[in-house]
PDB file of C-alpha atoms and ligand atoms in Angstrom:
ATOM      1  CA  UNK A 164     -40.789  26.263  -6.572  1.00  0.00           C
ATOM      2  CA  UNK A 165     -39.844  27.008 -10.139  1.00  0.00           C
ATOM      3  CA  UNK A 166     -37.023  29.224  -8.969  1.00  0.00           C
ATOM      4  CA  UNK A 167     -35.621  26.393  -6.898  1.00  0.00           C
ATOM      5  CA  UNK A 168     -35.719  24.081  -9.896  1.00  0.00           C
ATOM      6  CA  UNK A 169     -33.714  26.592 -11.933  1.00  0.00           C
ATOM      7  CA  UNK A 170     -31.085  26.873  -9.219  1.00  0.00           C
ATOM      8  CA  UNK A 171     -30.810  23.104  -8.907  1.00  0.00           C
ATOM      9  CA  UNK A 172     -30.442  22.781 -12.668  1.00  0.00           C
ATOM     10  CA  UNK A 173     -27.644  25.319 -12.716  1.00  0.00           C
ATOM     11  CA  UNK A 174     -25.843  23.482  -9.901  1.00  0.00           C
ATOM     12  CA  UNK A 175     -26.106  20.200 -11.783  1.00  0.00           C
ATOM     13  CA  UNK A 176     -24.755  21.784 -14.941  1.00  0.00           C
ATOM     14  CA  UNK A 177     -21.983  23.572 -13.085  1.00  0.00           C
ATOM     15  CA  UNK A 178     -20.596  20.544 -11.237  1.00  0.00           C
ATOM     16  CA  UNK A 179     -20.837  17.506 -13.481  1.00  0.00           C
ATOM     17  CA  UNK A 180     -17.410  16.260 -12.360  1.00  0.00           C
ATOM     18  CA  UNK A 181     -18.375  16.167  -8.699  1.00  0.00           C
ATOM     19  CA  UNK A 182     -21.600  14.352  -9.400  1.00  0.00           C
ATOM     20  CA  UNK A 183     -19.793  11.848 -11.587  1.00  0.00           C
ATOM     21  CA  UNK A 184     -17.304  11.199  -8.807  1.00  0.00           C
ATOM     22  CA  UNK A 185     -20.065  10.800  -6.253  1.00  0.00           C
ATOM     23  CA  UNK A 186     -21.966   8.421  -8.473  1.00  0.00           C
ATOM     24  CA  UNK A 187     -18.804   6.448  -9.193  1.00  0.00           C
ATOM     25  CA  UNK A 188     -18.141   6.122  -5.480  1.00  0.00           C
ATOM     26  CA  UNK A 189     -21.682   4.953  -4.747  1.00  0.00           C
ATOM     27  CA  UNK A 190     -21.532   2.145  -7.299  1.00  0.00           C
ATOM     28  CA  UNK A 191     -17.793   1.449  -7.054  1.00  0.00           C
ATOM     29  CA  UNK A 192     -16.571  -2.126  -6.721  1.00  0.00           C
ATOM     30  CA  UNK A 193     -14.133  -0.787  -4.113  1.00  0.00           C
ATOM     31  CA  UNK A 194     -16.757  -0.805  -1.366  1.00  0.00           C
ATOM     32  CA  UNK A 195     -17.031  -4.598  -1.218  1.00  0.00           C
ATOM     33  CA  UNK A 196     -14.258  -7.211  -0.892  1.00  0.00           C
ATOM     34  CA  UNK A 197     -14.157  -9.356  -4.031  1.00  0.00           C
ATOM     35  CA  UNK A 198     -16.226  -7.021  -6.183  1.00  0.00           C
ATOM     36  CA  UNK A 199     -13.229  -5.596  -8.117  1.00  0.00           C
ATOM     37  CA  UNK A 200     -12.149  -9.090  -9.253  1.00  0.00           C
ATOM     38  CA  UNK A 201     -12.886  -8.407 -12.907  1.00  0.00           C
ATOM     39  CA  UNK A 202     -11.133  -5.002 -12.868  1.00  0.00           C
ATOM     40  CA  UNK A 203      -8.045  -6.572 -11.257  1.00  0.00           C
ATOM     41  CA  UNK A 204      -7.889  -9.753 -13.379  1.00  0.00           C
ATOM     42  CA  UNK A 205      -8.774  -8.439 -16.803  1.00  0.00           C
ATOM     43  CA  UNK A 206      -6.901  -5.865 -18.863  1.00  0.00           C
ATOM     44  CA  UNK A 207     -10.045  -4.623 -20.616  1.00  0.00           C
ATOM     45  CA  UNK A 208     -10.753  -1.692 -18.275  1.00  0.00           C
ATOM     46  CA  UNK A 209      -7.345  -1.364 -16.602  1.00  0.00           C
ATOM     47  CA  UNK A 210      -4.260  -2.689 -18.384  1.00  0.00           C
ATOM     48  CA  UNK A 211      -1.861  -1.598 -15.622  1.00  0.00           C
ATOM     49  CA  UNK A 212      -1.742  -2.347 -11.920  1.00  0.00           C
ATOM     50  CA  UNK A 213      -0.114  -0.265  -9.224  1.00  0.00           C
ATOM     51  CA  UNK A 214       0.433  -1.430  -5.647  1.00  0.00           C
ATOM     52  CA  UNK A 215       0.628   1.397  -3.139  1.00  0.00           C
ATOM     53  CA  UNK A 216       2.024   0.374   0.253  1.00  0.00           C
ATOM     54  CA  UNK A 217       1.971   2.404   3.446  1.00  0.00           C
ATOM     55  CA  UNK A 218       3.735   0.872   6.429  1.00  0.00           C
ATOM     56  CA  UNK A 219       4.118   1.859  10.054  1.00  0.00           C
ATOM     57  CA  UNK A 220       7.777   2.818  10.584  1.00  0.00           C
ATOM     58  CA  UNK A 221       9.782  -0.329  11.381  1.00  0.00           C
ATOM     59  CA  UNK A 222       7.224  -2.628   9.725  1.00  0.00           C
ATOM     60  CA  UNK A 223       8.308  -2.468   6.091  1.00  0.00           C
ATOM     61  CA  UNK A 224       7.270  -5.253   3.732  1.00  0.00           C
ATOM     62  CA  UNK A 225       9.712  -8.059   2.988  1.00  0.00           C
ATOM     63  CA  UNK A 226      11.080  -7.690  -0.556  1.00  0.00           C
ATOM     64  CA  UNK A 227      10.737 -11.440  -1.222  1.00  0.00           C
ATOM     65  CA  UNK A 228       7.058 -11.279  -0.288  1.00  0.00           C
ATOM     66  CA  UNK A 229       6.508  -8.306  -2.606  1.00  0.00           C
ATOM     67  CA  UNK A 230       8.292 -10.059  -5.462  1.00  0.00           C
ATOM     68  CA  UNK A 231       6.154 -13.138  -4.970  1.00  0.00           C
ATOM     69  CA  UNK A 232       2.966 -11.046  -4.960  1.00  0.00           C
ATOM     70  CA  UNK A 233       4.041  -9.439  -8.244  1.00  0.00           C
ATOM     71  CA  UNK A 234       4.759 -12.881  -9.684  1.00  0.00           C
ATOM     72  CA  UNK A 235       1.328 -14.204  -8.654  1.00  0.00           C
ATOM     73  CA  UNK A 236      -0.330 -11.105 -10.150  1.00  0.00           C
ATOM     74  CA  UNK A 237       1.524 -11.739 -13.401  1.00  0.00           C
ATOM     75  CA  UNK A 238       0.416 -15.368 -13.363  1.00  0.00           C
ATOM     76  CA  UNK A 239      -3.309 -14.832 -12.788  1.00  0.00           C
ATOM     77  CA  UNK A 240      -4.080 -11.453 -14.407  1.00  0.00           C
ATOM     78  CA  UNK A 241      -3.758 -10.012 -17.901  1.00  0.00           C
ATOM     79  CA  UNK A 242      -2.020  -6.825 -16.680  1.00  0.00           C
ATOM     80  CA  UNK A 243       0.760  -5.551 -18.931  1.00  0.00           C
ATOM     81  CA  UNK A 244       2.640  -3.784 -16.130  1.00  0.00           C
ATOM     82  CA  UNK A 245       2.822  -3.968 -12.337  1.00  0.00           C
ATOM     83  CA  UNK A 246       4.436  -1.190 -10.310  1.00  0.00           C
ATOM     84  CA  UNK A 247       4.983  -0.734  -6.571  1.00  0.00           C
ATOM     85  CA  UNK A 248       5.474   2.320  -4.378  1.00  0.00           C
ATOM     86  CA  UNK A 249       5.920   2.399  -0.618  1.00  0.00           C
ATOM     87  CA  UNK A 250       6.256   4.935   2.167  1.00  0.00           C
ATOM     88  CA  UNK A 251       6.264   4.878   5.954  1.00  0.00           C
ATOM     89  CA  UNK A 252       4.225   6.708   8.565  1.00  0.00           C
ATOM     90  CA  UNK A 253       4.373   6.941  12.343  1.00  0.00           C
ATOM     91  CA  UNK A 254       1.823   5.361  14.671  1.00  0.00           C
ATOM     92  CA  UNK A 255       1.460   5.382  18.443  1.00  0.00           C
ATOM     93  CA  UNK A 256      -1.304   2.772  18.327  1.00  0.00           C
ATOM     94  CA  UNK A 257      -0.761  -0.980  18.642  1.00  0.00           C
ATOM     95  CA  UNK A 258      -4.290  -2.375  18.429  1.00  0.00           C
ATOM     96  CA  UNK A 259      -6.432  -1.452  15.455  1.00  0.00           C
ATOM     97  CA  UNK A 260     -10.180  -1.673  14.890  1.00  0.00           C
ATOM     98  CA  UNK A 261     -11.586  -1.905  11.366  1.00  0.00           C
ATOM     99  CA  UNK A 262     -12.738   1.705  11.689  1.00  0.00           C
ATOM    100  CA  UNK A 263      -9.208   2.805  12.544  1.00  0.00           C
ATOM    101  CA  UNK A 264      -7.791   0.826   9.617  1.00  0.00           C
ATOM    102  CA  UNK A 265     -10.232   2.509   7.232  1.00  0.00           C
ATOM    103  CA  UNK A 266      -9.289   5.897   8.653  1.00  0.00           C
ATOM    104  CA  UNK A 267      -5.548   5.215   8.254  1.00  0.00           C
ATOM    105  CA  UNK A 268      -6.045   4.142   4.652  1.00  0.00           C
ATOM    106  CA  UNK A 269      -8.070   7.270   4.044  1.00  0.00           C
ATOM    107  CA  UNK A 270      -5.280   9.432   5.468  1.00  0.00           C
ATOM    108  CA  UNK A 271      -2.299   7.636   3.897  1.00  0.00           C
ATOM    109  CA  UNK A 272      -3.517   6.419   0.513  1.00  0.00           C
ATOM    110  CA  UNK A 273      -2.662   8.794  -2.310  1.00  0.00           C
ATOM    111  CA  UNK A 274      -3.714   6.799  -5.392  1.00  0.00           C
ATOM    112  CA  UNK A 275      -6.927   5.263  -6.663  1.00  0.00           C
ATOM    113  CA  UNK A 276      -7.814   3.690  -9.996  1.00  0.00           C
ATOM    114  CA  UNK A 277      -7.779   6.134 -12.872  1.00  0.00           C
ATOM    115  CA  UNK A 278      -7.202   6.057 -16.592  1.00  0.00           C
ATOM    116  CA  UNK A 279      -5.902   2.607 -17.514  1.00  0.00           C
ATOM    117  CA  UNK A 280      -4.402   1.907 -14.073  1.00  0.00           C
ATOM    118  CA  UNK A 281      -6.004  -0.013 -11.230  1.00  0.00           C
ATOM    119  CA  UNK A 282      -4.537   0.590  -7.757  1.00  0.00           C
ATOM    120  CA  UNK A 283      -4.341  -1.900  -4.893  1.00  0.00           C
ATOM    121  CA  UNK A 284      -3.532  -0.504  -1.462  1.00  0.00           C
ATOM    122  CA  UNK A 285      -1.682  -2.475   1.232  1.00  0.00           C
ATOM    123  CA  UNK A 286      -1.265  -1.329   4.820  1.00  0.00           C
ATOM    124  CA  UNK A 287       1.513  -2.851   6.907  1.00  0.00           C
ATOM    125  CA  UNK A 288       0.645  -2.347  10.560  1.00  0.00           C
ATOM    126  CA  UNK A 289       2.438  -2.958  13.837  1.00  0.00           C
ATOM    127  CA  UNK A 290       0.527  -4.461  16.767  1.00  0.00           C
ATOM    128  CA  UNK A 291      -2.689  -6.413  16.329  1.00  0.00           C
ATOM    129  CA  UNK A 292      -6.220  -6.421  14.954  1.00  0.00           C
ATOM    130  CA  UNK A 293      -8.425  -5.505  17.908  1.00  0.00           C
ATOM    131  CA  UNK A 294     -11.353  -7.767  16.943  1.00  0.00           C
ATOM    132  CA  UNK A 295      -9.155 -10.884  16.642  1.00  0.00           C
ATOM    133  CA  UNK A 296      -5.577 -10.875  17.934  1.00  0.00           C
ATOM    134  CA  UNK A 297      -4.762 -14.045  15.926  1.00  0.00           C
ATOM    135  CA  UNK A 298      -5.147 -12.143  12.653  1.00  0.00           C
ATOM    136  CA  UNK A 299      -2.102 -11.954  10.366  1.00  0.00           C
ATOM    137  CA  UNK A 300      -3.891 -10.255   7.469  1.00  0.00           C
ATOM    138  CA  UNK A 301      -7.250  -8.725   6.648  1.00  0.00           C
ATOM    139  CA  UNK A 302      -8.913  -7.917   3.319  1.00  0.00           C
ATOM    140  CA  UNK A 303     -11.537  -5.280   4.033  1.00  0.00           C
ATOM    141  CA  UNK A 304     -12.497  -3.568   0.775  1.00  0.00           C
ATOM    142  CA  UNK A 305     -12.532  -4.076  -2.963  1.00  0.00           C
ATOM    143  CA  UNK A 306      -8.981  -2.842  -3.487  1.00  0.00           C
ATOM    144  CA  UNK A 307      -7.230  -2.886  -0.128  1.00  0.00           C
ATOM    145  CA  UNK A 308      -5.955  -5.140   2.608  1.00  0.00           C
ATOM    146  CA  UNK A 309      -3.824  -4.934   5.750  1.00  0.00           C
ATOM    147  CA  UNK A 310      -1.003  -7.119   7.089  1.00  0.00           C
ATOM    148  CA  UNK A 311       0.046  -7.264  10.725  1.00  0.00           C
ATOM    149  CA  UNK A 312       3.819  -7.425  10.470  1.00  0.00           C
ATOM    150  CA  UNK A 313       4.631  -8.005  14.152  1.00  0.00           C
ATOM    151  CA  UNK A 314       2.070 -10.817  14.317  1.00  0.00           C
ATOM    152  CA  UNK A 315       3.621 -12.392  11.230  1.00  0.00           C
ATOM    153  CA  UNK A 316       7.071 -12.171  12.848  1.00  0.00           C
ATOM    154  CA  UNK A 317       5.699 -13.730  16.055  1.00  0.00           C
ATOM    155  CA  UNK A 318       4.272 -16.644  14.045  1.00  0.00           C
ATOM    156  CA  UNK A 319       7.603 -17.961  12.787  1.00  0.00           C
ATOM    157  CA  UNK A 320       8.106 -21.528  13.995  1.00  0.00           C
ATOM    158  CA  UNK A 321      10.828 -24.176  13.822  1.00  0.00           C
ATOM    159  CA  UNK A 322      12.244 -24.038  10.287  1.00  0.00           C
ATOM    160  CA  UNK A 323       9.479 -21.784   8.948  1.00  0.00           C
ATOM    161  CA  UNK A 324      10.625 -18.172   8.792  1.00  0.00           C
ATOM    162  CA  UNK A 325       8.475 -15.085   9.092  1.00  0.00           C
ATOM    163  CA  UNK A 326       9.345 -14.398   5.433  1.00  0.00           C
ATOM    164  CA  UNK A 327       7.734 -17.732   4.448  1.00  0.00           C
ATOM    165  CA  UNK A 328       4.607 -16.734   6.370  1.00  0.00           C
ATOM    166  CA  UNK A 329       4.514 -13.174   4.993  1.00  0.00           C
ATOM    167  CA  UNK A 330       4.732 -14.579   1.449  1.00  0.00           C
ATOM    168  CA  UNK A 331       1.701 -16.768   2.117  1.00  0.00           C
ATOM    169  CA  UNK A 332      -0.340 -14.076   3.864  1.00  0.00           C
ATOM    170  CA  UNK A 333       0.203 -11.420   1.177  1.00  0.00           C
ATOM    171  CA  UNK A 334      -0.928 -13.808  -1.597  1.00  0.00           C
ATOM    172  CA  UNK A 335      -3.861 -14.991   0.571  1.00  0.00           C
ATOM    173  CA  UNK A 336      -5.194 -11.443   1.076  1.00  0.00           C
ATOM    174  CA  UNK A 337      -4.712 -10.711  -2.627  1.00  0.00           C
ATOM    175  CA  UNK A 338      -6.836 -13.837  -3.264  1.00  0.00           C
ATOM    176  CA  UNK A 339      -9.582 -12.389  -1.082  1.00  0.00           C
ATOM    177  CA  UNK A 340      -9.792  -9.159  -3.070  1.00  0.00           C
ATOM    178  CA  UNK A 341     -10.156 -11.395  -6.141  1.00  0.00           C
ATOM    179  CA  UNK A 342     -13.214 -12.887  -4.399  1.00  0.00           C
ATOM    180  CA  UNK A 343     -11.748 -16.257  -3.387  1.00  0.00           C
ATOM    181  CA  UNK A 344     -13.509 -18.394  -2.266  1.00  0.00           C
ATOM    182  CA  UNK A 345     -17.174 -17.857  -3.289  1.00  0.00           C
ATOM    183  CA  UNK A 346     -17.243 -14.224  -2.177  1.00  0.00           C
ATOM    184  CA  UNK A 347     -19.696 -12.640  -4.604  1.00  0.00           C
ATOM    185  CA  UNK A 348     -19.662 -15.560  -7.068  1.00  0.00           C
ATOM    186  CA  UNK A 349     -20.381 -19.285  -6.983  1.00  0.00           C
ATOM    187  CA  UNK A 350     -17.563 -21.639  -7.943  1.00  0.00           C
ATOM    188  CA  UNK A 351     -18.370 -24.636 -10.177  1.00  0.00           C
ATOM    189  CA  UNK A 352     -15.954 -26.566  -7.921  1.00  0.00           C
ATOM    190  CA  UNK A 353     -16.832 -27.668  -4.407  1.00  0.00           C
ATOM    191  CA  UNK A 354     -13.811 -26.211  -2.582  1.00  0.00           C
ATOM    192  CA  UNK A 355     -15.125 -23.780   0.041  1.00  0.00           C
ATOM    193  CA  UNK A 356     -14.470 -24.762   3.663  1.00  0.00           C
ATOM    194  CA  UNK A 357     -17.882 -24.996   5.336  1.00  0.00           C
ATOM    195  CA  UNK A 358     -16.299 -24.179   8.702  1.00  0.00           C
ATOM    196  CA  UNK A 359     -14.463 -21.113   7.389  1.00  0.00           C
ATOM    197  CA  UNK A 360     -16.483 -19.132   4.817  1.00  0.00           C
ATOM    198  CA  UNK A 361     -14.599 -17.754   1.783  1.00  0.00           C
ATOM    199  CA  UNK A 362     -11.646 -20.072   2.367  1.00  0.00           C
ATOM    200  CA  UNK A 363     -10.445 -23.201   0.594  1.00  0.00           C
ATOM    201  CA  UNK A 364     -10.890 -26.610   2.195  1.00  0.00           C
ATOM    202  CA  UNK A 365      -7.487 -27.646   0.751  1.00  0.00           C
ATOM    203  CA  UNK A 366      -4.617 -27.123   3.194  1.00  0.00           C
ATOM    204  CA  UNK A 367      -2.246 -27.017   0.213  1.00  0.00           C
ATOM    205  CA  UNK A 368      -3.988 -23.915  -1.184  1.00  0.00           C
ATOM    206  CA  UNK A 369      -2.862 -20.431  -0.166  1.00  0.00           C
ATOM    207  CA  UNK A 370      -6.569 -19.760   0.453  1.00  0.00           C
ATOM    208  CA  UNK A 371      -6.649 -22.224   3.380  1.00  0.00           C
ATOM    209  CA  UNK A 372      -8.065 -20.391   6.420  1.00  0.00           C
ATOM    210  CA  UNK A 373      -5.093 -20.919   8.764  1.00  0.00           C
ATOM    211  CA  UNK A 374      -2.776 -18.964   6.448  1.00  0.00           C
ATOM    212  CA  UNK A 375      -4.017 -15.697   7.953  1.00  0.00           C
ATOM    213  CA  UNK A 376      -4.120 -16.964  11.543  1.00  0.00           C
ATOM    214  CA  UNK A 377      -1.401 -16.952  14.146  1.00  0.00           C
ATOM    215  CA  UNK A 378      -2.381 -20.590  14.692  1.00  0.00           C
ATOM    216  CA  UNK A 379      -0.717 -21.379  11.333  1.00  0.00           C
ATOM    217  CA  UNK A 380       2.101 -23.330  13.017  1.00  0.00           C
ATOM    218  CA  UNK A 381      -0.353 -25.776  14.596  1.00  0.00           C
ATOM    219  CA  UNK A 382      -2.503 -26.127  11.481  1.00  0.00           C
ATOM    220  CA  UNK A 383       0.060 -26.575   8.723  1.00  0.00           C
ATOM    221  CA  UNK A 384       2.876 -29.123   8.371  1.00  0.00           C
ATOM    222  CA  UNK A 385       6.044 -27.623   6.922  1.00  0.00           C
ATOM    223  CA  UNK A 386       6.243 -24.594   4.700  1.00  0.00           C
ATOM    224  CA  UNK A 387       2.869 -22.881   4.272  1.00  0.00           C
ATOM    225  CA  UNK A 388       1.469 -22.828   0.705  1.00  0.00           C
ATOM    226  CA  UNK A 389       1.891 -19.555  -1.168  1.00  0.00           C
ATOM    227  CA  UNK A 390       0.134 -20.454  -4.387  1.00  0.00           C
ATOM    228  CA  UNK A 391      -3.441 -21.008  -5.510  1.00  0.00           C
ATOM    229  CA  UNK A 392      -4.565 -24.590  -6.127  1.00  0.00           C
ATOM    230  CA  UNK A 393      -6.171 -25.826  -9.360  1.00  0.00           C
ATOM    231  CA  UNK A 394      -9.727 -25.004  -8.192  1.00  0.00           C
ATOM    232  CA  UNK A 395      -8.703 -21.451  -7.174  1.00  0.00           C
ATOM    233  CA  UNK A 396      -6.941 -20.987 -10.524  1.00  0.00           C
ATOM    234  CA  UNK A 397      -9.939 -22.250 -12.458  1.00  0.00           C
ATOM    235  CA  UNK A 398     -12.220 -19.837 -10.566  1.00  0.00           C
ATOM    236  CA  UNK A 399      -9.835 -16.962 -11.393  1.00  0.00           C
ATOM    237  CA  UNK A 400      -9.701 -17.951 -15.068  1.00  0.00           C
ATOM    238  CA  UNK A 401     -13.515 -18.031 -15.307  1.00  0.00           C
ATOM    239  CA  UNK A 402     -13.754 -14.662 -13.510  1.00  0.00           C
ATOM    240  CA  UNK A 403     -11.229 -13.124 -15.878  1.00  0.00           C
ATOM    241  CA  UNK A 404     -13.285 -14.363 -18.805  1.00  0.00           C
ATOM    242  CA  UNK A 405     -16.344 -12.732 -17.229  1.00  0.00           C
ATOM    243  CA  UNK A 406     -18.044 -16.073 -16.640  1.00  0.00           C
ATOM    244  CA  UNK A 407     -18.158 -15.868 -12.830  1.00  0.00           C
TER     245      UNK A 407
HETATM  246 ZN1   ZN B 170      -8.642 -15.409   4.655  1.00  0.00          ZN
END
């Protein structure tokens, strides 16, 4: 018994890095959507933000959508720099379960938060989300979300281009990893849609539920919103100040 204790002690002393990593992973905000809001909004722990994008060949992000995302990040966070990297990968699949999405991220993602840099990961997929084929985007962890590029292209209607929709969806999913609306915090404003949890009840907010649904054309008049409304912005400000 004593001998075993000695061996265990030596192992603990010999591998402090591994244990630290394991412990960090167990308590990491990255396991739960919305839980990294403070790390993303504030510059206290991470002053820089990097966006790593992996896209299925032929489904690259629209540069206007990426520029808008960077602009929104600049507007709502205290980050001093925002960088983007992207690379493509092949896929023979065209219908993805959440498990498959997690596996793809695991295989493709090369960067995680370290030092003074927080990393957000975005997957651009072809095909559809298997659990709900109306889905245009999906935030599924504390630092990552997926967009369904072909679904976004299919959703273009009348004078509203797929670029307009992609701009809205990418900001919407970013809003979800910030915890909007009421995901892990309670807003002082009454703006959560009771019919659609964690979404805004204002159809002029980018956090309106239909933004990430292929039904967007039937639910929204004109160009879809791609910015947060005053209640969203106030929630984000309070979060950044550590008050929510
Ligand atoms: Zn949503």
